[in-house]
Structures are given as C-alpha cells and as structure tokens.
Coordinates of C-alpha atoms in Angstrom, one line a residue:
Chain A
M72 CA 73.7 -111.9 45.4
I73 CA 75.8 -112.0 48.5
S74 CA 78.5 -109.5 49.5
A75 CA 82.1 -110.0 48.6
N76 CA 83.1 -110.1 52.2
L77 CA 80.6 -112.8 53.0
S78 CA 81.6 -114.9 50.1
A79 CA 85.3 -114.5 51.1
I80 CA 84.4 -115.9 54.6
F81 CA 82.7 -118.9 53.0
Y82 CA 85.7 -119.5 50.8
L83 CA 87.8 -119.5 54.0
V84 CA 85.4 -122.0 55.5
S85 CA 85.8 -124.3 52.5
G86 CA 89.6 -123.9 52.7
V87 CA 89.5 -125.0 56.4
L88 CA 87.3 -128.0 55.5
F89 CA 89.9 -129.0 52.9
I90 CA 92.6 -128.9 55.6
L91 CA 90.3 -131.2 57.7
A92 CA 89.9 -133.5 54.8
L93 CA 93.7 -134.1 54.7
R94 CA 93.9 -134.2 58.4
G95 CA 91.4 -137.1 58.4
L96 CA 93.8 -139.2 56.5
S97 CA 96.0 -139.6 59.6
S98 CA 94.2 -142.9 60.3
P99 CA 91.9 -145.1 58.3
E100 CA 89.1 -144.7 61.0
T101 CA 88.9 -140.9 60.5
S102 CA 89.6 -140.9 56.8
R103 CA 86.0 -141.4 55.6
Q104 CA 84.9 -138.5 57.7
G105 CA 87.8 -136.5 56.2
N106 CA 86.6 -137.2 52.7
F107 CA 83.1 -136.0 53.7
F108 CA 84.6 -132.7 54.9
G109 CA 86.3 -132.4 51.5
I110 CA 83.0 -132.9 49.7
L111 CA 81.3 -130.4 52.0
G112 CA 84.1 -127.8 51.3
M113 CA 83.6 -128.2 47.6
V114 CA 79.8 -127.9 47.8
I115 CA 80.2 -124.6 49.8
A116 CA 82.8 -123.2 47.4
I117 CA 80.6 -123.9 44.3
T118 CA 77.4 -122.7 45.9
V119 CA 79.0 -119.4 47.1
T120 CA 80.4 -118.8 43.6
F121 CA 76.9 -119.1 42.2
L122 CA 75.4 -116.8 44.8
S123 CA 78.1 -114.2 44.4
T124 CA 77.8 -114.0 40.6
G125 CA 74.1 -113.4 41.2
S126 CA 72.9 -113.8 37.7
F127 CA 70.6 -116.7 37.3
S128 CA 70.6 -116.3 33.6
T129 CA 70.7 -118.9 30.8
G130 CA 74.5 -119.1 31.2
F131 CA 73.8 -120.5 34.6
I132 CA 71.9 -123.4 33.1
F133 CA 74.9 -124.1 30.8
V134 CA 77.2 -124.1 33.8
L135 CA 75.0 -126.8 35.5
I136 CA 74.9 -128.8 32.3
F137 CA 78.7 -128.8 32.0
I138 CA 79.1 -129.7 35.7
L139 CA 76.6 -132.6 35.3
A140 CA 78.3 -133.8 32.1
G141 CA 81.8 -133.8 33.7
G142 CA 80.4 -135.2 36.9
C143 CA 78.8 -138.2 35.2
I144 CA 82.0 -139.0 33.4
G145 CA 84.0 -138.6 36.6
A146 CA 81.6 -140.8 38.6
F147 CA 81.6 -143.4 35.9
I148 CA 85.4 -143.6 35.8
A149 CA 85.5 -143.7 39.6
Y150 CA 83.3 -146.7 39.8
K151 CA 84.7 -148.6 36.9
I152 CA 88.4 -148.2 37.4
P153 CA 90.2 -151.3 38.7
M154 CA 92.4 -150.6 41.8
T155 CA 95.5 -151.8 39.9
A156 CA 95.0 -148.9 37.5
M157 CA 95.1 -146.2 40.3
P158 CA 98.5 -144.7 39.2
E159 CA 97.2 -144.1 35.7
L160 CA 94.0 -142.6 37.0
V161 CA 95.7 -140.2 39.3
A162 CA 98.1 -139.1 36.5
G163 CA 95.1 -138.6 34.3
F164 CA 93.3 -136.5 36.9
H165 CA 96.4 -134.4 37.4
S166 CA 96.4 -133.6 33.7
L167 CA 92.8 -132.4 34.0
V168 CA 93.6 -130.0 36.9
G169 CA 96.5 -128.7 34.8
L170 CA 94.4 -128.2 31.7
S171 CA 91.5 -126.5 33.5
A172 CA 94.0 -124.1 35.2
V173 CA 95.2 -123.3 31.7
F174 CA 91.7 -122.7 30.4
V175 CA 90.8 -120.4 33.3
A176 CA 93.9 -118.4 32.7
I177 CA 93.1 -118.1 29.0
S178 CA 89.6 -117.0 29.8
A179 CA 90.8 -114.4 32.3
F180 CA 93.4 -113.2 29.8
L181 CA 90.8 -112.8 27.0
N182 CA 88.1 -111.3 29.2
P183 CA 89.7 -109.7 32.3
Q184 CA 86.7 -107.5 33.0
A185 CA 84.7 -110.5 34.1
F186 CA 87.3 -111.1 36.8
N187 CA 87.9 -107.4 37.7
L188 CA 91.4 -107.5 36.5
G189 CA 91.4 -104.6 34.1
S190 CA 90.7 -104.6 30.4
P191 CA 92.3 -106.6 27.5
G192 CA 95.7 -105.1 26.7
N193 CA 95.6 -103.3 30.1
I194 CA 95.5 -106.1 32.7
K195 CA 96.8 -105.2 36.2
L196 CA 100.5 -106.1 36.4
G197 CA 100.2 -108.2 39.5
S198 CA 97.3 -110.2 38.1
L199 CA 99.1 -110.7 34.8
I200 CA 102.2 -112.1 36.6
E201 CA 100.0 -114.5 38.7
M202 CA 98.0 -115.5 35.7
S203 CA 101.0 -116.3 33.5
I204 CA 102.7 -118.3 36.3
G205 CA 99.4 -120.2 36.9
A206 CA 99.0 -120.9 33.1
A207 CA 102.6 -122.0 32.7
V208 CA 102.6 -124.4 35.6
G209 CA 99.2 -125.7 34.6
A210 CA 100.5 -126.4 31.1
I211 CA 103.5 -128.2 32.4
T212 CA 101.3 -130.2 34.7
F213 CA 99.0 -131.1 31.8
S214 CA 101.6 -132.3 29.3
G215 CA 103.8 -134.0 32.0
S216 CA 100.8 -135.9 33.4
V217 CA 99.7 -137.0 29.9
I218 CA 103.2 -138.5 29.4
A219 CA 103.1 -140.1 32.8
F220 CA 99.7 -141.5 32.0
L221 CA 100.8 -142.9 28.7
K222 CA 103.9 -144.5 30.3
L223 CA 101.9 -146.1 33.1
Q224 CA 99.2 -147.3 30.8
G225 CA 101.9 -148.9 28.7
I226 CA 100.9 -147.0 25.5
M227 CA 104.3 -145.4 25.6
S228 CA 107.5 -147.4 26.6
G229 CA 108.3 -147.1 30.3
S230 CA 112.0 -147.0 29.6
P231 CA 113.7 -143.6 29.7
I232 CA 113.9 -141.7 26.4
T233 CA 117.1 -139.7 26.3
F234 CA 118.9 -137.8 23.6
K235 CA 122.0 -135.7 23.3
G236 CA 121.7 -132.2 24.5
Q237 CA 118.6 -132.9 26.5
H238 CA 119.5 -131.1 29.6
P239 CA 120.8 -127.9 27.9
L240 CA 117.7 -127.8 25.8
N241 CA 115.4 -128.1 28.9
A242 CA 117.4 -125.4 30.6
I243 CA 117.1 -123.1 27.6
I244 CA 113.3 -123.6 27.5
L245 CA 112.9 -123.0 31.2
I246 CA 114.9 -119.8 30.9
S247 CA 112.9 -118.7 27.9
I248 CA 109.6 -119.2 29.9
I249 CA 110.9 -116.6 32.4
V250 CA 111.9 -114.3 29.6
V251 CA 108.6 -114.6 27.8
I252 CA 106.7 -114.0 31.1
Y253 CA 108.8 -110.8 31.6
F254 CA 108.0 -109.5 28.1
L255 CA 104.4 -110.6 28.3
C256 CA 104.0 -108.5 31.4
S257 CA 105.7 -105.4 29.9
T258 CA 103.9 -105.6 26.5
Q259 CA 100.6 -107.3 27.3
S260 CA 100.9 -109.0 23.9
S261 CA 98.5 -111.9 23.3
H262 CA 101.0 -113.5 20.9
L263 CA 103.4 -113.9 23.8
F264 CA 100.7 -115.4 25.9
W265 CA 100.1 -118.2 23.4
I266 CA 103.9 -118.7 23.0
L267 CA 104.2 -119.0 26.7
L268 CA 101.5 -121.7 26.7
A269 CA 103.1 -123.6 23.8
I270 CA 106.6 -123.7 25.4
S271 CA 105.2 -124.7 28.7
F272 CA 103.4 -127.6 27.2
L273 CA 106.6 -128.5 25.4
I274 CA 108.7 -128.4 28.6
G275 CA 106.3 -130.6 30.5
F276 CA 106.6 -133.2 27.8
L277 CA 110.4 -133.0 27.7
L278 CA 110.8 -133.2 31.5
I279 CA 108.9 -136.4 31.8
I280 CA 110.0 -138.5 28.8
P281 CA 113.5 -139.2 30.2
I282 CA 112.1 -140.6 33.5
G283 CA 111.7 -144.4 33.7
G284 CA 108.8 -146.5 34.9
A285 CA 110.1 -147.3 38.4
D286 CA 110.6 -143.6 39.1
M287 CA 106.9 -143.0 38.5
P288 CA 106.2 -142.7 42.3
V289 CA 108.4 -139.6 42.3
V290 CA 106.9 -138.2 39.0
I291 CA 103.3 -138.6 40.1
S292 CA 104.0 -136.9 43.5
M293 CA 105.8 -134.1 41.7
L294 CA 103.0 -133.6 39.2
N295 CA 100.6 -133.6 42.2
S296 CA 102.6 -130.8 43.7
Y297 CA 102.6 -128.9 40.4
S298 CA 98.9 -129.1 40.1
G299 CA 98.7 -127.5 43.5
W300 CA 101.0 -124.6 42.6
A301 CA 99.0 -124.0 39.4
A302 CA 95.8 -123.8 41.4
A303 CA 97.4 -121.4 43.8
G304 CA 98.6 -119.2 40.9
I305 CA 95.1 -119.0 39.6
G306 CA 93.9 -118.4 43.2
F307 CA 96.0 -115.3 43.4
T308 CA 94.7 -114.0 40.1
L309 CA 91.1 -114.5 41.2
E310 CA 91.8 -113.3 44.7
N311 CA 90.1 -116.4 46.0
T312 CA 91.1 -117.7 49.5
A313 CA 89.8 -121.3 48.9
L314 CA 92.0 -121.7 45.9
I315 CA 95.0 -120.2 47.5
I316 CA 94.7 -122.4 50.6
T317 CA 94.0 -125.5 48.5
G318 CA 96.8 -124.8 46.2
A319 CA 99.3 -124.5 49.0
L320 CA 98.0 -127.7 50.7
V321 CA 98.2 -129.7 47.5
G322 CA 101.5 -128.2 46.5
S323 CA 103.2 -129.1 49.8
S324 CA 101.5 -132.5 50.0
G325 CA 103.0 -133.4 46.6
A326 CA 106.4 -132.1 47.5
I327 CA 106.5 -134.1 50.8
L328 CA 105.4 -137.3 48.9
S329 CA 108.2 -136.7 46.3
Y330 CA 110.7 -136.3 49.2
I331 CA 109.5 -139.5 50.9
M332 CA 109.7 -141.4 47.5
C333 CA 113.2 -140.0 46.8
K334 CA 114.4 -141.0 50.3
G335 CA 113.0 -144.5 49.7
M336 CA 115.3 -144.8 46.7
N337 CA 118.2 -142.9 48.4
R338 CA 118.4 -140.6 45.4
S339 CA 118.2 -136.9 45.2
F340 CA 115.2 -135.2 43.6
F341 CA 117.3 -133.8 40.8
N342 CA 118.9 -137.2 40.2
V343 CA 115.4 -138.6 39.5
I344 CA 114.2 -135.6 37.5
L345 CA 117.3 -135.6 35.3
G346 CA 116.3 -139.2 34.5
G347 CA 117.9 -141.8 32.5
F348 CA 118.3 -144.3 35.4
G349 CA 118.9 -147.9 34.5
G350 CA 120.1 -147.4 31.0
T351 CA 123.9 -147.0 31.5
E352 CA 124.3 -149.1 34.6
E353 CA 122.8 -152.2 33.0
S354 CA 125.7 -152.5 30.5
V355 CA 128.2 -152.4 33.3
S356 CA 126.6 -155.1 35.3
N357 CA 126.2 -157.4 32.3
L358 CA 129.9 -157.4 31.8
N359 CA 130.9 -159.1 35.0
K360 CA 127.9 -161.3 35.2
E361 CA 128.7 -165.0 35.5
Q362 CA 126.3 -167.9 35.7
R363 CA 125.7 -168.5 39.3
P364 CA 123.8 -171.5 40.6
V365 CA 120.3 -170.9 41.9
K366 CA 117.9 -173.2 43.6
S367 CA 114.5 -173.3 42.0
G368 CA 111.5 -175.1 43.3
N369 CA 107.8 -175.6 42.6
A370 CA 104.5 -174.9 44.4
D371 CA 104.8 -178.1 46.4
D372 CA 108.2 -177.2 47.9
A373 CA 106.9 -173.7 48.7
A374 CA 103.8 -175.1 50.4
F375 CA 105.9 -177.5 52.4
L376 CA 108.2 -174.8 53.6
M377 CA 105.3 -172.6 54.6
K378 CA 103.4 -175.3 56.4
N379 CA 106.3 -175.9 58.7
A380 CA 106.9 -172.2 59.4
S381 CA 105.4 -170.4 62.4
S382 CA 105.7 -166.9 60.9
V383 CA 105.7 -165.7 57.3
I384 CA 106.3 -162.2 56.0
I385 CA 105.0 -161.3 52.6
V386 CA 106.9 -158.8 50.5
P387 CA 104.7 -157.5 47.6
G388 CA 105.9 -155.4 44.7
Y389 CA 104.8 -154.0 41.4
G390 CA 104.8 -157.5 39.9
M391 CA 101.9 -158.4 42.2
A392 CA 99.9 -155.5 40.7
V393 CA 100.8 -156.6 37.1
A394 CA 99.7 -160.2 37.8
Q395 CA 96.6 -159.0 39.7
A396 CA 97.7 -161.5 42.3
Q397 CA 96.4 -159.7 45.4
H398 CA 93.2 -161.8 45.8
A399 CA 95.0 -165.1 45.3
L400 CA 97.6 -164.0 47.8
R401 CA 94.9 -163.2 50.4
E402 CA 93.5 -166.7 49.9
M403 CA 96.8 -168.2 50.4
V404 CA 97.3 -166.2 53.6
D405 CA 93.9 -167.3 54.9
T406 CA 94.9 -170.9 54.5
L407 CA 98.1 -170.2 56.3
K408 CA 96.3 -168.5 59.1
K409 CA 94.0 -171.5 59.5
N410 CA 97.2 -173.5 60.2
D411 CA 98.1 -171.1 63.0
I412 CA 100.9 -169.4 61.1
K413 CA 101.5 -165.8 61.8
V414 CA 101.4 -163.7 58.6
S415 CA 102.3 -160.1 58.1
Y416 CA 103.0 -157.9 55.1
A417 CA 106.1 -155.7 54.6
I418 CA 105.8 -152.7 52.3
H419 CA 108.7 -150.7 50.9
P420 CA 108.0 -147.0 50.4
V421 CA 108.6 -147.2 46.7
A422 CA 106.9 -150.6 46.0
G423 CA 104.6 -150.2 43.1
R424 CA 104.1 -147.2 40.8
M425 CA 102.8 -144.6 43.3
P426 CA 102.9 -143.9 47.0
G427 CA 100.8 -146.3 48.9
H428 CA 100.0 -148.4 45.8
M429 CA 100.5 -151.8 47.5
N430 CA 98.4 -150.8 50.6
V431 CA 95.4 -150.0 48.4
L432 CA 95.7 -153.3 46.5
L433 CA 95.9 -155.3 49.7
A434 CA 93.0 -153.4 51.2
E435 CA 91.0 -154.2 48.0
A436 CA 91.8 -157.9 48.7
N437 CA 90.3 -157.5 52.2
V438 CA 93.7 -157.6 54.0
P439 CA 93.2 -155.9 57.3
Y440 CA 95.4 -152.8 57.4
D441 CA 96.8 -153.7 60.8
E442 CA 98.6 -156.7 59.3
V443 CA 100.4 -154.4 56.8
F444 CA 103.6 -152.8 58.0
E445 CA 106.0 -150.2 56.7
L446 CA 109.7 -150.8 56.2
E447 CA 110.9 -149.3 59.5
E448 CA 108.2 -151.1 61.5
I449 CA 108.9 -154.6 60.3
N450 CA 112.6 -154.7 59.2
N451 CA 113.8 -156.1 62.5
D452 CA 111.2 -158.9 62.3
F453 CA 112.8 -160.6 59.3
A454 CA 115.5 -162.1 61.5
N455 CA 112.9 -163.9 63.6
A456 CA 110.6 -165.0 60.7
D457 CA 110.8 -168.4 59.2
V458 CA 109.7 -167.6 55.6
A459 CA 109.8 -164.5 53.5
F460 CA 107.5 -164.7 50.5
V461 CA 108.7 -162.1 47.9
I462 CA 106.0 -161.6 45.3
G463 CA 106.7 -159.1 42.5
A464 CA 109.3 -157.1 44.4
N465 CA 113.0 -157.1 43.4
D466 CA 115.3 -154.2 43.8
V467 CA 113.8 -153.3 47.2
T468 CA 115.0 -156.6 48.6
N469 CA 118.5 -156.5 47.1
P470 CA 121.2 -156.9 49.9
V471 CA 123.7 -155.3 47.5
A472 CA 122.3 -151.9 48.6
K473 CA 123.9 -152.6 52.0
T474 CA 127.1 -154.2 51.0
D475 CA 128.5 -152.9 47.7
P476 CA 129.4 -149.2 47.5
Q477 CA 129.9 -149.7 43.7
S478 CA 126.3 -150.6 43.2
P479 CA 123.9 -147.9 41.7
I480 CA 121.4 -148.7 44.5
Y481 CA 124.0 -148.6 47.3
G482 CA 122.5 -146.8 50.3
M483 CA 118.9 -147.4 49.3
P484 CA 116.9 -148.6 52.3
V485 CA 116.0 -152.3 51.6
L486 CA 113.9 -154.9 53.3
D487 CA 116.2 -157.3 55.2
V488 CA 114.6 -160.3 53.5
E489 CA 117.8 -162.4 53.5
K490 CA 117.8 -162.6 57.3
C491 CA 114.8 -164.9 57.2
K492 CA 115.4 -168.6 57.6
S493 CA 114.2 -169.2 54.1
V494 CA 113.2 -166.9 51.3
L495 CA 110.6 -167.8 48.6
F496 CA 111.1 -165.6 45.6
V497 CA 108.3 -165.6 43.0
K498 CA 109.5 -164.3 39.7
R499 CA 109.1 -165.1 36.1
S500 CA 112.8 -165.2 35.2
L501 CA 116.2 -164.3 36.6
S502 CA 116.2 -161.0 34.7
P503 CA 117.5 -158.1 36.7
G504 CA 115.1 -155.6 38.2
Y505 CA 114.4 -152.0 37.1
A506 CA 117.8 -150.7 38.2
G507 CA 119.4 -153.2 35.8
I508 CA 121.4 -154.9 38.6
D509 CA 121.5 -158.5 39.6
N510 CA 119.8 -159.4 42.9
D511 CA 122.2 -161.2 45.2
L512 CA 119.3 -162.7 47.0
F513 CA 118.6 -165.1 44.0
Y514 CA 121.9 -166.9 44.8
K515 CA 121.7 -167.1 48.5
E516 CA 121.8 -170.5 50.2
N517 CA 118.4 -170.1 51.8
T518 CA 116.6 -168.7 48.7
L519 CA 114.2 -170.9 46.7
M520 CA 113.2 -169.4 43.4
L521 CA 109.7 -170.0 42.2
F522 CA 109.7 -169.3 38.4
A523 CA 106.1 -168.6 37.5
D524 CA 103.4 -166.0 37.1
A525 CA 102.8 -164.6 40.5
K526 CA 99.0 -165.3 40.5
K527 CA 99.3 -168.8 39.2
M528 CA 102.1 -169.7 41.6
T529 CA 100.1 -168.3 44.6
E530 CA 97.0 -170.3 43.6
D531 CA 99.1 -173.5 43.2
I532 CA 100.7 -173.1 46.6
T533 CA 97.2 -172.7 48.2
K534 CA 96.1 -175.9 46.6
N535 CA 99.2 -177.7 48.0
L536 CA 98.8 -176.3 51.5
Chain B
M875 CA 100.3 -96.2 54.0
E876 CA 97.8 -98.9 53.4
I877 CA 98.9 -102.5 53.0
D878 CA 98.4 -104.1 49.6
P879 CA 95.7 -106.9 49.8
L880 CA 98.2 -109.0 47.9
I881 CA 100.3 -109.2 51.1
F882 CA 97.3 -110.7 53.0
R883 CA 96.9 -113.3 50.3
L884 CA 100.5 -114.0 50.4
S885 CA 100.3 -114.5 54.2
I886 CA 97.5 -117.0 53.8
F887 CA 99.4 -118.8 51.1
I888 CA 102.6 -119.1 53.2
L889 CA 100.8 -120.1 56.3
S890 CA 98.8 -122.7 54.4
I891 CA 102.0 -124.2 53.1
F892 CA 103.1 -124.7 56.7
V893 CA 99.7 -126.2 57.6
G894 CA 99.9 -128.5 54.7
Y895 CA 103.4 -129.5 55.6
Y896 CA 102.4 -130.6 59.1
V897 CA 99.1 -132.2 58.1
V898 CA 100.6 -134.2 55.3
W899 CA 103.4 -135.5 57.5
S900 CA 100.8 -136.9 59.9
V901 CA 99.1 -138.9 57.1
T902 CA 99.8 -142.6 57.6
P903 CA 101.9 -144.0 54.7
S904 CA 99.3 -146.7 54.0
L905 CA 96.9 -143.9 52.9
H906 CA 99.2 -142.2 50.5
T907 CA 97.2 -143.2 47.5
P908 CA 93.9 -141.9 48.8
L909 CA 95.9 -138.7 49.8
M910 CA 96.8 -138.2 46.2
S911 CA 93.3 -138.8 44.9
V912 CA 91.8 -136.5 47.5
T913 CA 94.3 -133.7 46.9
N914 CA 93.4 -134.1 43.2
A915 CA 89.8 -133.6 44.0
I916 CA 90.2 -130.6 46.2
S917 CA 92.6 -128.9 43.8
S918 CA 89.6 -128.9 41.4
V919 CA 88.2 -126.1 43.5
I920 CA 89.6 -124.2 40.5
I921 CA 86.1 -124.7 39.2
V922 CA 85.1 -121.5 41.0
G923 CA 87.3 -119.6 38.5
A924 CA 85.9 -121.7 35.7
I925 CA 82.3 -120.8 36.7
I926 CA 83.1 -117.1 36.8
A927 CA 84.7 -117.5 33.3
G928 CA 81.7 -119.4 32.0
L929 CA 79.2 -116.8 33.2
S930 CA 81.3 -114.0 31.7
G931 CA 79.2 -113.9 28.5
T932 CA 76.5 -111.3 28.0
S933 CA 72.8 -112.2 27.9
D934 CA 72.7 -112.0 24.0
S935 CA 75.8 -114.0 23.6
I936 CA 76.4 -116.6 26.2
F937 CA 79.2 -118.2 24.2
N938 CA 82.2 -116.1 23.4
T939 CA 85.8 -117.3 23.3
S940 CA 86.4 -116.5 26.9
S941 CA 83.3 -118.2 28.2
I942 CA 83.8 -121.3 26.1
F943 CA 87.1 -121.9 27.7
G944 CA 85.3 -121.4 31.0
F945 CA 82.8 -124.0 30.2
L946 CA 85.4 -126.5 29.1
A947 CA 87.3 -125.8 32.3
I948 CA 84.1 -126.5 34.3
A949 CA 83.6 -129.8 32.6
L950 CA 87.2 -130.9 33.2
A951 CA 87.2 -129.8 36.9
A952 CA 83.8 -131.5 37.4
V953 CA 85.2 -134.8 36.1
N954 CA 87.9 -134.4 38.7
I955 CA 85.7 -133.4 41.6
F956 CA 83.3 -136.3 41.2
G957 CA 85.9 -138.8 40.1
G958 CA 88.4 -137.8 42.8
F959 CA 86.0 -137.8 45.8
L960 CA 84.2 -141.0 44.7
V961 CA 87.3 -143.0 44.0
T962 CA 88.7 -141.8 47.3
Q963 CA 85.5 -142.9 49.0
R964 CA 85.8 -146.3 47.3
M965 CA 89.3 -146.8 48.4
L966 CA 88.8 -145.7 52.0
A967 CA 85.8 -148.1 52.3
M968 CA 88.2 -151.0 51.6
Y969 CA 90.5 -150.2 54.6
K970 CA 89.2 -152.5 57.3
K971 CA 90.6 -153.7 60.6
K972 CA 91.1 -157.3 61.6
K973 CA 87.8 -158.8 62.5
K974 CA 87.9 -160.0 66.2
D975 CA 85.3 -162.7 66.0
K976 CA 85.3 -165.3 63.3

C-alpha cells in the first residue's frame, strides 16, 4: 500500500507522459517515441492503482483476468484491422470509452463508499454533479459513436436521416438532461440516475443520425472530444489527476480537429451538427442540369498523357479508400518515377472519412511522407504541373467553390486542380459528389474523364506506361 | 479559510486544456489519424476508476452489482488500451521517409 500523496504524484507523472505522447506526434520521427511514452504512462497509472488499493485479494485476480481478456481482444483487432477501416475502428473505440465511463459512474453511484464519496443516498453533492455529467457525456459518446460506426461500416445508410420537429425534440431532450441532473442532485434518487442515462443514450443517437457520410470527419473528431470530457468528468469524481489531465487533453484535441475539419469545408460547427446536408440542395441543382459534353478516355490515353508530362500531382479521395487502390496507385507512381517524372500527392483536409485518413493509406502503400503535401503547401504548384490525377476525390476539386456564390460549397477551400495543363479524373460515373452538386471540372476543356473503378484503371494505366 | 481541493483540480483541468490546445496544434496534419487513435488509448486511463470499482466487493462476495459494472468497464477499457496503442504503433511504423539510395 502506498500513500495517497505518493500515488497522486505518480498519476501526475503519467499525465505528463500522456502530454509527451501527443507532443511526439509533431513529426513522424518522434512519433514512435511518443507512443512509447503513452504506453509507459498507462502502465504507471495502472500499477499505482493496484498498489494504492493494497488488497491483493481474489478480486485482484479477476481484475487481471478482465484486463487480459479485453487486452487480447484489443490486440487481435489492432493487428487484423485493414487500414481502410480505420474510421470505423476509431468510432468503435470511442464508443468503448464512453461505455466504460458510464459503467464506472454507475458503479460509483451504487457503491460510493468504495470511492470515498459518501454513502448511497447521501453522496457528496460535488461528486454527484461530476458523476452525473461524466455519465451523461459518456452515454452520449457511446450511442453517438455506435451510430457513427454503423454509418461508416455501411450497416446503416450514410445519408442523413431527418424528420419533422427534429431540432425542437433534441433541444427539449438536452434541456431535460440538465433538469434531471438538477433533481438528481437534490433528491439523490436512483430512478433519476437511470432516467438520466436513458435520455443521454437517446440524445447521442438522435444527434448523429441526421449527419451524412461525408461529414463523418467532423463527427468522429467531435466524439473524440466528448470521450475526453467524459473521462475528465469521471476524473473529477475520483479526484484522479491522470484522468483529469488526459480528459482535458483528449477533449481539446478532438475540439481542435473538429474545428480544422469544419474549416476545411467552410461550414460552421453548428451547421454540420444540425445536419441534413446534401438532401435539399440536390433537388435544386438537378433542375438546371443540362447535358454538357465531357471528354472521356481510356487507360491508354491517360498513360500517354502522363508519359509526356514532367510533373504529376495525385489527388486522392475517399473513392481511393473504397476501391482499395492505394497499392495500385503507388505502383503506377513507381513506374512514373522510373521515367523521371516528378510526382507529389495533394491532400485536402477533409479527404476521406476522418482526419488524416488519406495519409495513413498512402503510408500503408509505402509512399514516403515527404512526397505528401497538405492543401496550402501544394495549391500553388498545380499551375506549374502537367497532369493532375484525381482518384476518388470530387467536391474538394470543384472550382465552383471559388466562382459561384450560389453554390452550397461556395467558399470551401478547394485544390486548384483545374490550373494544371491537363486533368485526369478517375470516376465511375458522372454522378454528383456528396454535396449533391455537379463538378464543373468534368466539363473543362483540359479534363479527361476515365470512367472505371479506381483500382482497375490505375492498374491498366501502369500496364500501358 | 482553506481552499477547496476542487479548486486545485479545476486549475489542473483548465491548464491541461491549454497544454492540449498548443500541443495538438503542433501535430502535423498527416498524423491526425494516429492522433485520434492515441487519444483514444490514453482516455482509457479511465481504467483506474474501473479497477477501484472492480475491487469494491468484499472478500465473501467479490461480485456485487457495483463491482460487476467495474469489471465490465475494465474489460472495455483494456480493449481500448491494447487496441489503441497497438494500432497506433502499427500506423506509425508505416510512415517512412524517402529512401536516398536505390
């Protein structure tokens, strides 16, 4: 058994190690070391908890069994999961953090003596407030993440689900959560505690169903943030520094990512959260849609264009992930490089379904990270490049965002693909992108459409090079 | 008058938000996915609460309603800890620089 003061110091140490873990991610070279700090911090926190409880009883063995059981499942998933499924995995993991926060809160509510919080029916007011906030946010994180997971996995339709009176309903539920917490704290009633959990699960569900597939980067970041606030709430209840520090770190990290994603779409956070994007605009754009001529080509034409280029910029998007085309793409680029063609990759902040999604896929295909550039770094280079190869991206290349104030995506930062001498656009059909608007790029003089599956087309081009 | 310990915890919390703010802005955008998976892993430090809950049973009855929720929370958090750190490790191992020779 170690003293409470000593264990508090160790918790502080593990909190600091978690800060260093995030700090390491500032560059790929230091990132692996950062991850090691994170693991070390976790080991310290768990060991100290064991030592401070001091009872090496049978319960202790069960704790180890449950850690091992969960750990084996986690390790198995971590090794098996394909990189393209990373957004689903992260959403799934968020739901687990949320649910375990809920379980810890339930346990503390039922047995407050174990946590030094008073006795059942007579829990310290401060602790009860912290506990109920932690439980409510945890429950929202859980059900919201489950919906996000189902949408990403394709089990549930990615299109927004909206109904009449949705926003007033959500507002009423959110207000009632606050009311229930107030009465819970004044009456200590266990019925109210369960009601609080039930409506929190419900609101998490209702908040995420109206949000469509392409807004998932914002949703995942937001749920990341929530899972942090839930952990912090529980940290206050347990008076645990490691949890409070971590909760604050994760909470602000998720919030910043949400902000970056919203900025990448030029939409306000509330606009995304209130959802329903893409449904209404689509009908408008279909009205004035006339058949415009497009130039389409085959792999042979594309290979010819690229062979005669001196620099090529690749613009990957979610379609590349769906078609699993990243390895085929890297092979094509290798062939291009052998012909002394300069190749770089341009990544839009919201390409894919989560922040940094494309970077991970390219890294998986052994693309060196110093060939991959962010929007601001590379946007001026399009004017000097010979060929832009757009694979699986759409809205993020649409010049309409710069020219047409009527367009729903007006003002969104886009890649200046049209400035290239020629544009190769791999796409299965002319259908509009997620925002439901036509891409002007399809009809430009210098655009050659390649109608095919992204992976197959890339392989065919490589053969023809 | 003595200061409530809650104020100290609140101070840690607020300062950590600021630390988090500056640290996360310095994360390179290409590592945003590993950032999410590692924040996921570290937020599972909630397992310390779960362990206390799991050990809350008495020696004659290890399993009561409260400790069962604790054990479940332990398992869930453990999935996240192992899964989160390992998948981050796996991703980070893939980020390579251009090879000079070849």
